[in-house]
Coordinates of C-alpha atoms and ligand atoms in Angstrom, one line a residue:
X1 CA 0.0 0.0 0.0
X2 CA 1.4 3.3 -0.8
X3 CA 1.4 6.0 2.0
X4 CA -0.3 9.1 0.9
X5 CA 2.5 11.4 1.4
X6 CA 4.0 9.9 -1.5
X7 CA 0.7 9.2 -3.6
X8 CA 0.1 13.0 -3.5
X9 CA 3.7 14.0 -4.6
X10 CA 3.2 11.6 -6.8
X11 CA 0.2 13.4 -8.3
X12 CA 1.6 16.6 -7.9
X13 CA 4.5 15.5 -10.2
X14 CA 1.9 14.3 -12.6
X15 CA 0.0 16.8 -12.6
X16 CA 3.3 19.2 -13.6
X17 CA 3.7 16.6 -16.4
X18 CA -0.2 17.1 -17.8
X19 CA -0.1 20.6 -17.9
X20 CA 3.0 20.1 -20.3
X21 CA 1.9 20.5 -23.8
X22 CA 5.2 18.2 -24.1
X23 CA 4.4 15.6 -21.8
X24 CA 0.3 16.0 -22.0
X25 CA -1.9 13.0 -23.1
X26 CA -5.5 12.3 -21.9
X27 CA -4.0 9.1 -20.2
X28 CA -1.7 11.3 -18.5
X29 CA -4.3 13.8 -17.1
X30 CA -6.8 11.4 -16.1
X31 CA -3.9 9.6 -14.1
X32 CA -3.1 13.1 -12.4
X33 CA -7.1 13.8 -11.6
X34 CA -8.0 14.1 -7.9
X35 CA -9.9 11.4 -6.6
X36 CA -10.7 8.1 -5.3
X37 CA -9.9 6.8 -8.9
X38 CA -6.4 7.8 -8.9
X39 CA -5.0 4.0 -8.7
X40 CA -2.3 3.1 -6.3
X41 CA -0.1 1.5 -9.1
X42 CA 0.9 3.9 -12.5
X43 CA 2.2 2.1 -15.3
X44 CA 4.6 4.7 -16.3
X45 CA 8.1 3.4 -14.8
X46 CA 9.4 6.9 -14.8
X47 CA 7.3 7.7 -11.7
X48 CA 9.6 5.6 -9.7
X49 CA 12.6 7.9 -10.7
X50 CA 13.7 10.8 -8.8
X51 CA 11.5 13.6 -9.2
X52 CA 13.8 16.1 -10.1
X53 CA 14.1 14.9 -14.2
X54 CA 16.7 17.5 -14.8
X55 CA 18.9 15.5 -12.5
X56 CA 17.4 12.2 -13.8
X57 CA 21.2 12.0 -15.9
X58 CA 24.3 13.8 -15.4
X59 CA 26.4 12.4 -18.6
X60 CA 24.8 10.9 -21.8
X61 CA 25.9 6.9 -20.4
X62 CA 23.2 7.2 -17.6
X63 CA 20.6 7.6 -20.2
X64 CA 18.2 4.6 -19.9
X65 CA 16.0 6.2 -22.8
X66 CA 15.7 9.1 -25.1
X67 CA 13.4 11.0 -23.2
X68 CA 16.0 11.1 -20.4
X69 CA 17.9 14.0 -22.5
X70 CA 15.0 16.0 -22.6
X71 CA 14.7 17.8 -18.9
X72 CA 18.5 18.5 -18.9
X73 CA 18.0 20.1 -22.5
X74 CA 15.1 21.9 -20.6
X75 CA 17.6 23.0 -18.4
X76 CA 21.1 23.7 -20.6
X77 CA 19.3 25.5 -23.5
X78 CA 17.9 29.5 -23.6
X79 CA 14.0 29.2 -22.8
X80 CA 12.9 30.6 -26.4
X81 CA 15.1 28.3 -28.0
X82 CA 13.7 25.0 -26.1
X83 CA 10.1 26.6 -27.4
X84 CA 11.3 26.9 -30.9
X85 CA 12.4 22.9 -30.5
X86 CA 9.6 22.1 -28.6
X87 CA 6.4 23.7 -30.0
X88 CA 3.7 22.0 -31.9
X89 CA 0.5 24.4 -33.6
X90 CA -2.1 25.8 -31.6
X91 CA -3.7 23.0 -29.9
X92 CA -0.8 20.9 -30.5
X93 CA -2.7 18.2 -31.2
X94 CA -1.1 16.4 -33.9
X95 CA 2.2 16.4 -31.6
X96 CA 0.8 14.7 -28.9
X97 CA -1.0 12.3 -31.7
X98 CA 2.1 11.5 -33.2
X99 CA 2.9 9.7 -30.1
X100 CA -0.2 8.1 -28.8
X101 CA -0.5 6.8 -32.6
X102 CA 1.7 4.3 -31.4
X103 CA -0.7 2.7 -28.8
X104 CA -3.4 2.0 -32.0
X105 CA -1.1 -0.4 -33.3
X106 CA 0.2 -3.9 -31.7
X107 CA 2.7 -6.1 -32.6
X108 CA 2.2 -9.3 -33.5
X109 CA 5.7 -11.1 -31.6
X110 CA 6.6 -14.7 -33.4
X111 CA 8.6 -17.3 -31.6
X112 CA 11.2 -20.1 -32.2
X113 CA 13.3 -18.0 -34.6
X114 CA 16.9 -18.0 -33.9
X115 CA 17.6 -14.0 -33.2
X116 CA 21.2 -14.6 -32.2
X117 CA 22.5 -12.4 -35.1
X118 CA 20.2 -9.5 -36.5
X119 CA 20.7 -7.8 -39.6
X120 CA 19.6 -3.9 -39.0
X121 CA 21.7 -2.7 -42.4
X122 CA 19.5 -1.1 -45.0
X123 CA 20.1 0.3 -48.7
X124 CA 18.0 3.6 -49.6
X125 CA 18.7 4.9 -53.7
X126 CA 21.6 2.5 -53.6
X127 CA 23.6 3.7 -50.1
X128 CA 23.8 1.2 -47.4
X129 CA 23.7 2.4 -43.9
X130 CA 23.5 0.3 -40.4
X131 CA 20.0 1.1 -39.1
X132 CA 16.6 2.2 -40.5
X133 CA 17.2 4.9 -37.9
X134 CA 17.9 8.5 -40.0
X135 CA 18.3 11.4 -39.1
X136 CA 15.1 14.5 -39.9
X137 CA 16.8 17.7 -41.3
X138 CA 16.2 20.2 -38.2
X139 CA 17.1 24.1 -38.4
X140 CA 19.0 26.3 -36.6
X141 CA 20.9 23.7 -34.7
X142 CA 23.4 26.2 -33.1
X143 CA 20.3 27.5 -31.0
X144 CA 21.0 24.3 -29.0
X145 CA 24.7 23.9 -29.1
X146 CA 27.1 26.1 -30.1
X147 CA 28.6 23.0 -32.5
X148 CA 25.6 22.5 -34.3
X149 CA 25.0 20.4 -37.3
X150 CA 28.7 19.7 -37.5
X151 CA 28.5 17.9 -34.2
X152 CA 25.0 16.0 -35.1
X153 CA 27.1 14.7 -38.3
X154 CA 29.9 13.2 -36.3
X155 CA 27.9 11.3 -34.2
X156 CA 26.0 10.3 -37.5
X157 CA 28.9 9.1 -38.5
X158 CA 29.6 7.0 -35.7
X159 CA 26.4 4.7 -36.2
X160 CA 26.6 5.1 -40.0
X161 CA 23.2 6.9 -40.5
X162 CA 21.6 8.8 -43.2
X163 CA 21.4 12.3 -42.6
X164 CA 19.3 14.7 -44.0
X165 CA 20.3 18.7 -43.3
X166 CA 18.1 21.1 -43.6
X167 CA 18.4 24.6 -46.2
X168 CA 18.0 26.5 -42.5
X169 CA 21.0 24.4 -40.8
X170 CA 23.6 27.0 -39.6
X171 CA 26.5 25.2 -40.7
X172 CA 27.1 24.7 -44.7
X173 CA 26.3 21.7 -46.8
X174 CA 29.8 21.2 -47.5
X175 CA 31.2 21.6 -43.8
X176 CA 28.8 19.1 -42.7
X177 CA 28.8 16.4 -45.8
X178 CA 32.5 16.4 -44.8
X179 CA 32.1 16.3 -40.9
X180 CA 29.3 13.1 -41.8
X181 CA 32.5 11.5 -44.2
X182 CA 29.5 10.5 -47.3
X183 CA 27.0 11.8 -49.0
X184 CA 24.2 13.0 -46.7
X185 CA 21.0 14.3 -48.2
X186 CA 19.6 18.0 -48.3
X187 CA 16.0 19.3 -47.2
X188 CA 14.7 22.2 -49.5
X189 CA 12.7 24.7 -48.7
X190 CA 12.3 26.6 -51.8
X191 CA 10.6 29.5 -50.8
X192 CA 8.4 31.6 -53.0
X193 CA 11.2 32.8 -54.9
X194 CA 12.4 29.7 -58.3
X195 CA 15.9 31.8 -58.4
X196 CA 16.3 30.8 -54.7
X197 CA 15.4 27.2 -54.8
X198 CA 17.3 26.8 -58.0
X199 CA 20.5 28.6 -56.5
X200 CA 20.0 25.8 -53.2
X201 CA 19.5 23.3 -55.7
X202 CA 22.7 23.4 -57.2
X203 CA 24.4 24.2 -54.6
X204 CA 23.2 20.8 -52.8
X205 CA 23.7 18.9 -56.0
X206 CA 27.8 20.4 -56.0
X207 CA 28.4 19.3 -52.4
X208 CA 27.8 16.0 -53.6
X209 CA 23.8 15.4 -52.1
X210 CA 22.3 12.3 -54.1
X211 CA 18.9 13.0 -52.8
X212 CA 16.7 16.5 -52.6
X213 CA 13.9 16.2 -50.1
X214 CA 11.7 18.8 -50.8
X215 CA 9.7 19.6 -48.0
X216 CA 5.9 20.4 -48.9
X217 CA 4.3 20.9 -45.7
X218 CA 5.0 24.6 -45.0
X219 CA 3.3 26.6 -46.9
X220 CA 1.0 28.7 -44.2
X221 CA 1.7 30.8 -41.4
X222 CA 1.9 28.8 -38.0
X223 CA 0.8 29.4 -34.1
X224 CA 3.7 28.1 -32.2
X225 CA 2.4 29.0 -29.2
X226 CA 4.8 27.1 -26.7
X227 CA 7.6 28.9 -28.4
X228 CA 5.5 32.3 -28.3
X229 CA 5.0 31.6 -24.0
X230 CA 8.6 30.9 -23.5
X231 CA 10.3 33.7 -25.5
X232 CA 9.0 35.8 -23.2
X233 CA 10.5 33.9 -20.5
X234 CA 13.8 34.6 -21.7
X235 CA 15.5 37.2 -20.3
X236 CA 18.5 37.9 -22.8
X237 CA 18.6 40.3 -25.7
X238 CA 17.6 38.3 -28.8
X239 CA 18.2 41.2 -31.0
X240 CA 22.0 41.0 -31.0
X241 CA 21.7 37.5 -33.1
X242 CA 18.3 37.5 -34.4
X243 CA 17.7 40.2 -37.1
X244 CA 13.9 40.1 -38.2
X245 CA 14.0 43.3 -40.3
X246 CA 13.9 40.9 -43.5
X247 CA 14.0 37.4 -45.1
X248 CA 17.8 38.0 -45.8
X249 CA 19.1 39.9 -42.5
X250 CA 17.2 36.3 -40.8
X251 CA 19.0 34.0 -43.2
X252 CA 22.2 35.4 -42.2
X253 CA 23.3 32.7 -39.8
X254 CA 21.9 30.1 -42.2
X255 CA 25.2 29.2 -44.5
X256 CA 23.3 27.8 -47.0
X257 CA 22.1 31.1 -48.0
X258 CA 25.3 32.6 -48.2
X259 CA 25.8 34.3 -51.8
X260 CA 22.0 33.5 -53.0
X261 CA 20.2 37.3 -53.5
X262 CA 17.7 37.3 -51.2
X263 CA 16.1 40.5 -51.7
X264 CA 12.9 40.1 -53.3
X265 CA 11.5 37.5 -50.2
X266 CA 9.1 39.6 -48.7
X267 CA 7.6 37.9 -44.9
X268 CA 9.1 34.7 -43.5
X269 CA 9.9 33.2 -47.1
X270 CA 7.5 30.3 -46.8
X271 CA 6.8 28.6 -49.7
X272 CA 3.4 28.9 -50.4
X273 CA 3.4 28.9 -53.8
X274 CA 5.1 25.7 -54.1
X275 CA 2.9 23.2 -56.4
X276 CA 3.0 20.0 -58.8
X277 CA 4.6 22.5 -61.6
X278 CA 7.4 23.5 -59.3
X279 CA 8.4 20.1 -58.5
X280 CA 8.6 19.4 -62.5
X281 CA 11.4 22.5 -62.6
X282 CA 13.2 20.8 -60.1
X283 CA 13.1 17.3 -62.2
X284 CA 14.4 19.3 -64.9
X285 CA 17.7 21.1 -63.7
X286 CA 19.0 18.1 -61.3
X287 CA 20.2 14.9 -61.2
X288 CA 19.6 14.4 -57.4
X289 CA 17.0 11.8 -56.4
X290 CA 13.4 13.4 -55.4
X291 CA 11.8 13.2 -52.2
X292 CA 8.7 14.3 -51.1
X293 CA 8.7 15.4 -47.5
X294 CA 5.0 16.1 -45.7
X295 CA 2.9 13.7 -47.9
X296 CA 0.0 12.0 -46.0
X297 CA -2.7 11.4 -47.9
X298 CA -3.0 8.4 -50.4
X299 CA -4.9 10.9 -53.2
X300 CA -1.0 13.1 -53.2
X301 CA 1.0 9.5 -52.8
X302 CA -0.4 9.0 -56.4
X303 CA 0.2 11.9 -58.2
X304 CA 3.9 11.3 -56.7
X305 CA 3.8 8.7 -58.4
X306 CA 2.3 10.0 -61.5
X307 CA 4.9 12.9 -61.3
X308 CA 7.8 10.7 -61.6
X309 CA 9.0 11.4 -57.7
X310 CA 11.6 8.6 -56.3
X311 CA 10.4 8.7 -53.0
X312 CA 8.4 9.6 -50.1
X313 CA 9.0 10.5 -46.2
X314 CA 5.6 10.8 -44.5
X315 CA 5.7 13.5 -42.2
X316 CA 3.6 15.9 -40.1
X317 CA 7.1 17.8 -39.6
X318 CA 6.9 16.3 -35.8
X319 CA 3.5 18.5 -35.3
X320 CA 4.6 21.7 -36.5
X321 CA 2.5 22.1 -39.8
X322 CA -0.8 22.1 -39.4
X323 CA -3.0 20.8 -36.5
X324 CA -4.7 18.3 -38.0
X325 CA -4.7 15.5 -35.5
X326 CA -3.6 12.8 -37.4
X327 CA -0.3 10.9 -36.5
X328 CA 2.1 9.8 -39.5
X329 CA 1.8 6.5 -38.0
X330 CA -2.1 6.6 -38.5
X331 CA -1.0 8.2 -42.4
X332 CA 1.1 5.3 -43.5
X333 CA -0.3 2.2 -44.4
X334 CA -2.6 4.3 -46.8
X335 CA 0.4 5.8 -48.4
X336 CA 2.4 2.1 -48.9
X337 CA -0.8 0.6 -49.9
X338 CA -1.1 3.4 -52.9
X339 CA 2.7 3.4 -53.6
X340 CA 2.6 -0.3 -53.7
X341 CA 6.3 -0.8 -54.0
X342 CA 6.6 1.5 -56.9
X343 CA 9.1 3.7 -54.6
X344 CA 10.8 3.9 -51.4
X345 CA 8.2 5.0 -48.3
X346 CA 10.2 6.7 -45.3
X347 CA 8.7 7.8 -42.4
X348 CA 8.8 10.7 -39.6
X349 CA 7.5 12.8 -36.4
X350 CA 7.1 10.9 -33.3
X351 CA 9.4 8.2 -33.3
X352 CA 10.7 7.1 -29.7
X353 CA 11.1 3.7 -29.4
X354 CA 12.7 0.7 -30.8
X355 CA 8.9 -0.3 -30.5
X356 CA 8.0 2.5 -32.8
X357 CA 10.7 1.9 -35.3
X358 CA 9.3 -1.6 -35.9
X359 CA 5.4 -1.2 -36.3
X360 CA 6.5 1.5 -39.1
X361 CA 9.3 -0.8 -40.7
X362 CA 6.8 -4.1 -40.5
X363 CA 3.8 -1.6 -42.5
X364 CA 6.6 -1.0 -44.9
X365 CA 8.6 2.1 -44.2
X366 CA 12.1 1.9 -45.4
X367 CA 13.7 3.8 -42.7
X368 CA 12.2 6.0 -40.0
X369 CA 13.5 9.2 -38.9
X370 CA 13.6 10.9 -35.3
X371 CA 13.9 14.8 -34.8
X372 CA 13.6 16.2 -31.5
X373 CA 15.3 13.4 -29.8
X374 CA 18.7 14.0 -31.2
X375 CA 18.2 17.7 -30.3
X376 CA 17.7 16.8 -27.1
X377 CA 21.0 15.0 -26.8
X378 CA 22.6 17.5 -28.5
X379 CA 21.1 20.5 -26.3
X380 CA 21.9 18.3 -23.0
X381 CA 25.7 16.8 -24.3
X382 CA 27.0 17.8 -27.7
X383 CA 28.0 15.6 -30.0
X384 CA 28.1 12.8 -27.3
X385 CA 24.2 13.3 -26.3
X386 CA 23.5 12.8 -30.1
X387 CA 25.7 9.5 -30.3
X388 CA 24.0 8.5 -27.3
X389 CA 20.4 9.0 -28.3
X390 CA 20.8 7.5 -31.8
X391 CA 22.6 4.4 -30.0
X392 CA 19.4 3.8 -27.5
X393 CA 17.0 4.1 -30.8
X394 CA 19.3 1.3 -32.4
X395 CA 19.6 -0.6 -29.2
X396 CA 15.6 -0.6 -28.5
X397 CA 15.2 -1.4 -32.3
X398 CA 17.3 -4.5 -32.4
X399 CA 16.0 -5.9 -29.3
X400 CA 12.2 -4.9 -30.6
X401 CA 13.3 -6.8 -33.8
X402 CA 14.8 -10.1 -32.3
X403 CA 11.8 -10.1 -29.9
X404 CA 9.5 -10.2 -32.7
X405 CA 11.5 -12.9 -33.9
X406 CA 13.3 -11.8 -36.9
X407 CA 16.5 -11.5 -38.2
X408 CA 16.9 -8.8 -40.9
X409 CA 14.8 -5.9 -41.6
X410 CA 13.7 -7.6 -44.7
X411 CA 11.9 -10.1 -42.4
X412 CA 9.2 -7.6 -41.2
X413 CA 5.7 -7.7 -43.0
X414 CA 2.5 -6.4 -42.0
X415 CA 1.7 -9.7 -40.4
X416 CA 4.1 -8.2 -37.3
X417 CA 1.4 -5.5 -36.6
X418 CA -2.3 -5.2 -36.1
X419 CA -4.6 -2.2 -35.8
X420 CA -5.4 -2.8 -31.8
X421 CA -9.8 -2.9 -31.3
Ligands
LIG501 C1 13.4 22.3 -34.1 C2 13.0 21.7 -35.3 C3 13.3 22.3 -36.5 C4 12.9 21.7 -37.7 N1 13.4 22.2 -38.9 C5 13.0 21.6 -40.1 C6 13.5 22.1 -41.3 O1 14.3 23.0 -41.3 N2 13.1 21.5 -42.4 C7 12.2 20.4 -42.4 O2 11.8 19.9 -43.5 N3 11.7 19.9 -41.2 C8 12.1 20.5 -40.1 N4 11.7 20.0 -38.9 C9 10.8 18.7 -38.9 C10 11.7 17.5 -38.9 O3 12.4 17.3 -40.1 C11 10.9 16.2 -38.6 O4 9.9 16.1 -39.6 C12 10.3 16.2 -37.2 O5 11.1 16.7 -36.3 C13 10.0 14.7 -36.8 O6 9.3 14.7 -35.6 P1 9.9 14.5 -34.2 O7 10.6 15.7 -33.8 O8 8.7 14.2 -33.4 O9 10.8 13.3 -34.2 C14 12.1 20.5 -37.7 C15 11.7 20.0 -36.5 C16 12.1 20.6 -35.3 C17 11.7 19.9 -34.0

């Protein structure tokens, strides 16, 4: 029997955790409600740790999961730039649905299969690397540590994962395709400006980048309200980095800008004129692979198709697009059952566990990507915190696979997962 000293810190903790648009879930706040319902016994292991999570780890080895990283990035990173990692849209409903998307879908363990060697490798547009486990192209990644994207490369390096960068990294394409030691890929955003997105184009396509993932999922203004609430906790003079007079003066820091003529970009450069049309142009003036970034819906997955694309990532850029609701997880079987094997099907935005890695791989995702988590590592450790987070992903992921009973990635099938009733 638990004494109620320690059932109503435990509740108060909880109740920190629901009103947490990072940590909030319906479970979560009906757990934390006052009452004679509140059970005695929580599932959650992490309420047995201490209650203090920013001292839950003090080097990236103590880590017993990826979520560990978080409260110490919390801690080590300026408030508004924890927001700008952190926020969903408005509601932030789809962010908190990419991860409870997880929970619709079982899997289906098999037995009797000797697991005593596993096979995580995996070959994407004719590159091998070690684990499904890539890495999503984030922005700004300076705002966390001071050695940025360079940093995530090296410990991308380590594991052997893809990488994708993003146009609004702060280090280059080039300093980072040589910090990673191969070709990594490049996010575009092309803004509403062809001269711009050509210029990034080619630029991408000289450092050596087989594949362009063109990201098509930001094309409106957003409400990032958690970012919005803790800028104005932070206390220290943005203005001496952050310029916001104009497109260019903001693109400063971003290197992959650097000699492109901004000028004309009126706003915050997204790309809202982006359509089927533009996505021909860029067929037509590179040699770089074609990915669609932000596809969701099986009726876009076939004009993809149509439109001669290579490949897909399913993404609901980790929440931050629109609110819709809907998890990628939720979003994917449609999209393989339309592509059919006709190109590769990666997937994003949520992505935890070894657990999570598997139900996408066995519906037929080539590779699955994690964002936040790696920022978290890097915010909390550097480089190290990175290596560390991708390692527990591949860890959890191996041991997910061998306890499903299979030996290669290859192996998993839908039969490995069921929608749960
Ligand atoms: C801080 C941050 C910055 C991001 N910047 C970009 C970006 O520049 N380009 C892009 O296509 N996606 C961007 N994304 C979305 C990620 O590529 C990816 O889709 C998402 O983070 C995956 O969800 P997760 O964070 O839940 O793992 C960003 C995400 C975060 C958290």
């Amino acid at each position: 029997m638990i004494s109620p000293i320690v059932r109503a810190s435990r509740r108060k903790f909880l109740q920190f955790l629901a009103t947490s648009p990072v940590f909030a879930s319906g479970a979560l706040s009906a757990f934390a409600a006052e009452g004679p319902t509140a059970p005695d016994k929580l599932p959650d292991p992490i309420i047995w740790a201490p209650l203090k999570t920013e001292e839950l780890i003090k080097n990236p080895k103590e880590a017993i999961n990826v979520f560990d990283f978080e409260p110490v990035a919390r801690m080590k990173v300026p408030p508004a730039h924890f927001g700008y990692m952190a926020s969903g849209i408005d509601d932030e409903v789809t962010l908190r649905a990419n991860r409870e998307g997880f929970l619709k879908f079982q899997l289906r363990p098999r037995r009797l299969n000797d697991v005593s060697k596993v096979d995580m490798t995996i070959e994407l547009f004719g590159a091998k690397y070690d684990s499904p486990i890539f890495v999503c192209p984030t922005g700004g990644n300076k705002f966390f540590h001071p050695d940025g994207e360079v940093a995530v490369a090296k410990a991308a390096r380590v594991g052997n994962h893809l990488q994708i960068l993003s146009t609004s990294s702060n280090d280059s394409v080039e300093d980072v395709t040589r910090a990673r030691g191969a070709p990594i890929w490049f996010q575009l955003y092309a803004s509403p400006k062809w001269e711009v997105a050509q210029a990034l184009i080619k630029r991408a396509e000289a450092a050596g980048c087989p594949v362009l993932a063109v990201t098509t999922d930001r094309v409106g203004g957003r409400n990032q309200e958690t970012l919005f609430r803790l800028m104005r906790e932070d206390t220290r003079d943005c203005s001496s980095c952050h310029d916001r007079t104009s497109f260019a003066n903001r693109a400063l820091r971003r290197h992959n800008y650097h000699g492109i003529d901004l000028s004309s970009i009126t706003g915050s450069g997204e790309s809202s004129n982006l359509s089927w049309e533009t996505v021909k142009r860029m067929r037509d003036i590179t040699k770089m692979k074609i990915v669609l970034k932000g596809i969701l819906t099986t009726e876009d997955a076939e004009l993809a198709v149509q439109n001669g694309i290579d490949g897909i990532l399913v993404s609901n850029h980790g929440g931050r697009g629109e609110d819709s609701g809907r998890s990628t997880i939720d979003a994917l079987p449609e999209i393989i059952a339309t592509v059919n094997g006709r190109m590769p099907v990666i997937v994003d935005s949520g992505f935890r566990r070894g657990t999570d890695v598997v139900k996408a791989l066995a519906m037929g995702a080539q590779a699955v990507g994690i964002g936040r988590p790696y920022l978290w590592g890097l915010g909390a450790f550097g480089q190290e915190g990175v290596e560390r987070v991708l390692e527990l992903v591949r860890t959890e992921t191996r041991a997910a696979m061998q306890q499903c009973g299979v030996r290669s990635v290859k192996e998993l099938n839908p039969s490995f997962v069921r929608r749960a009733t």
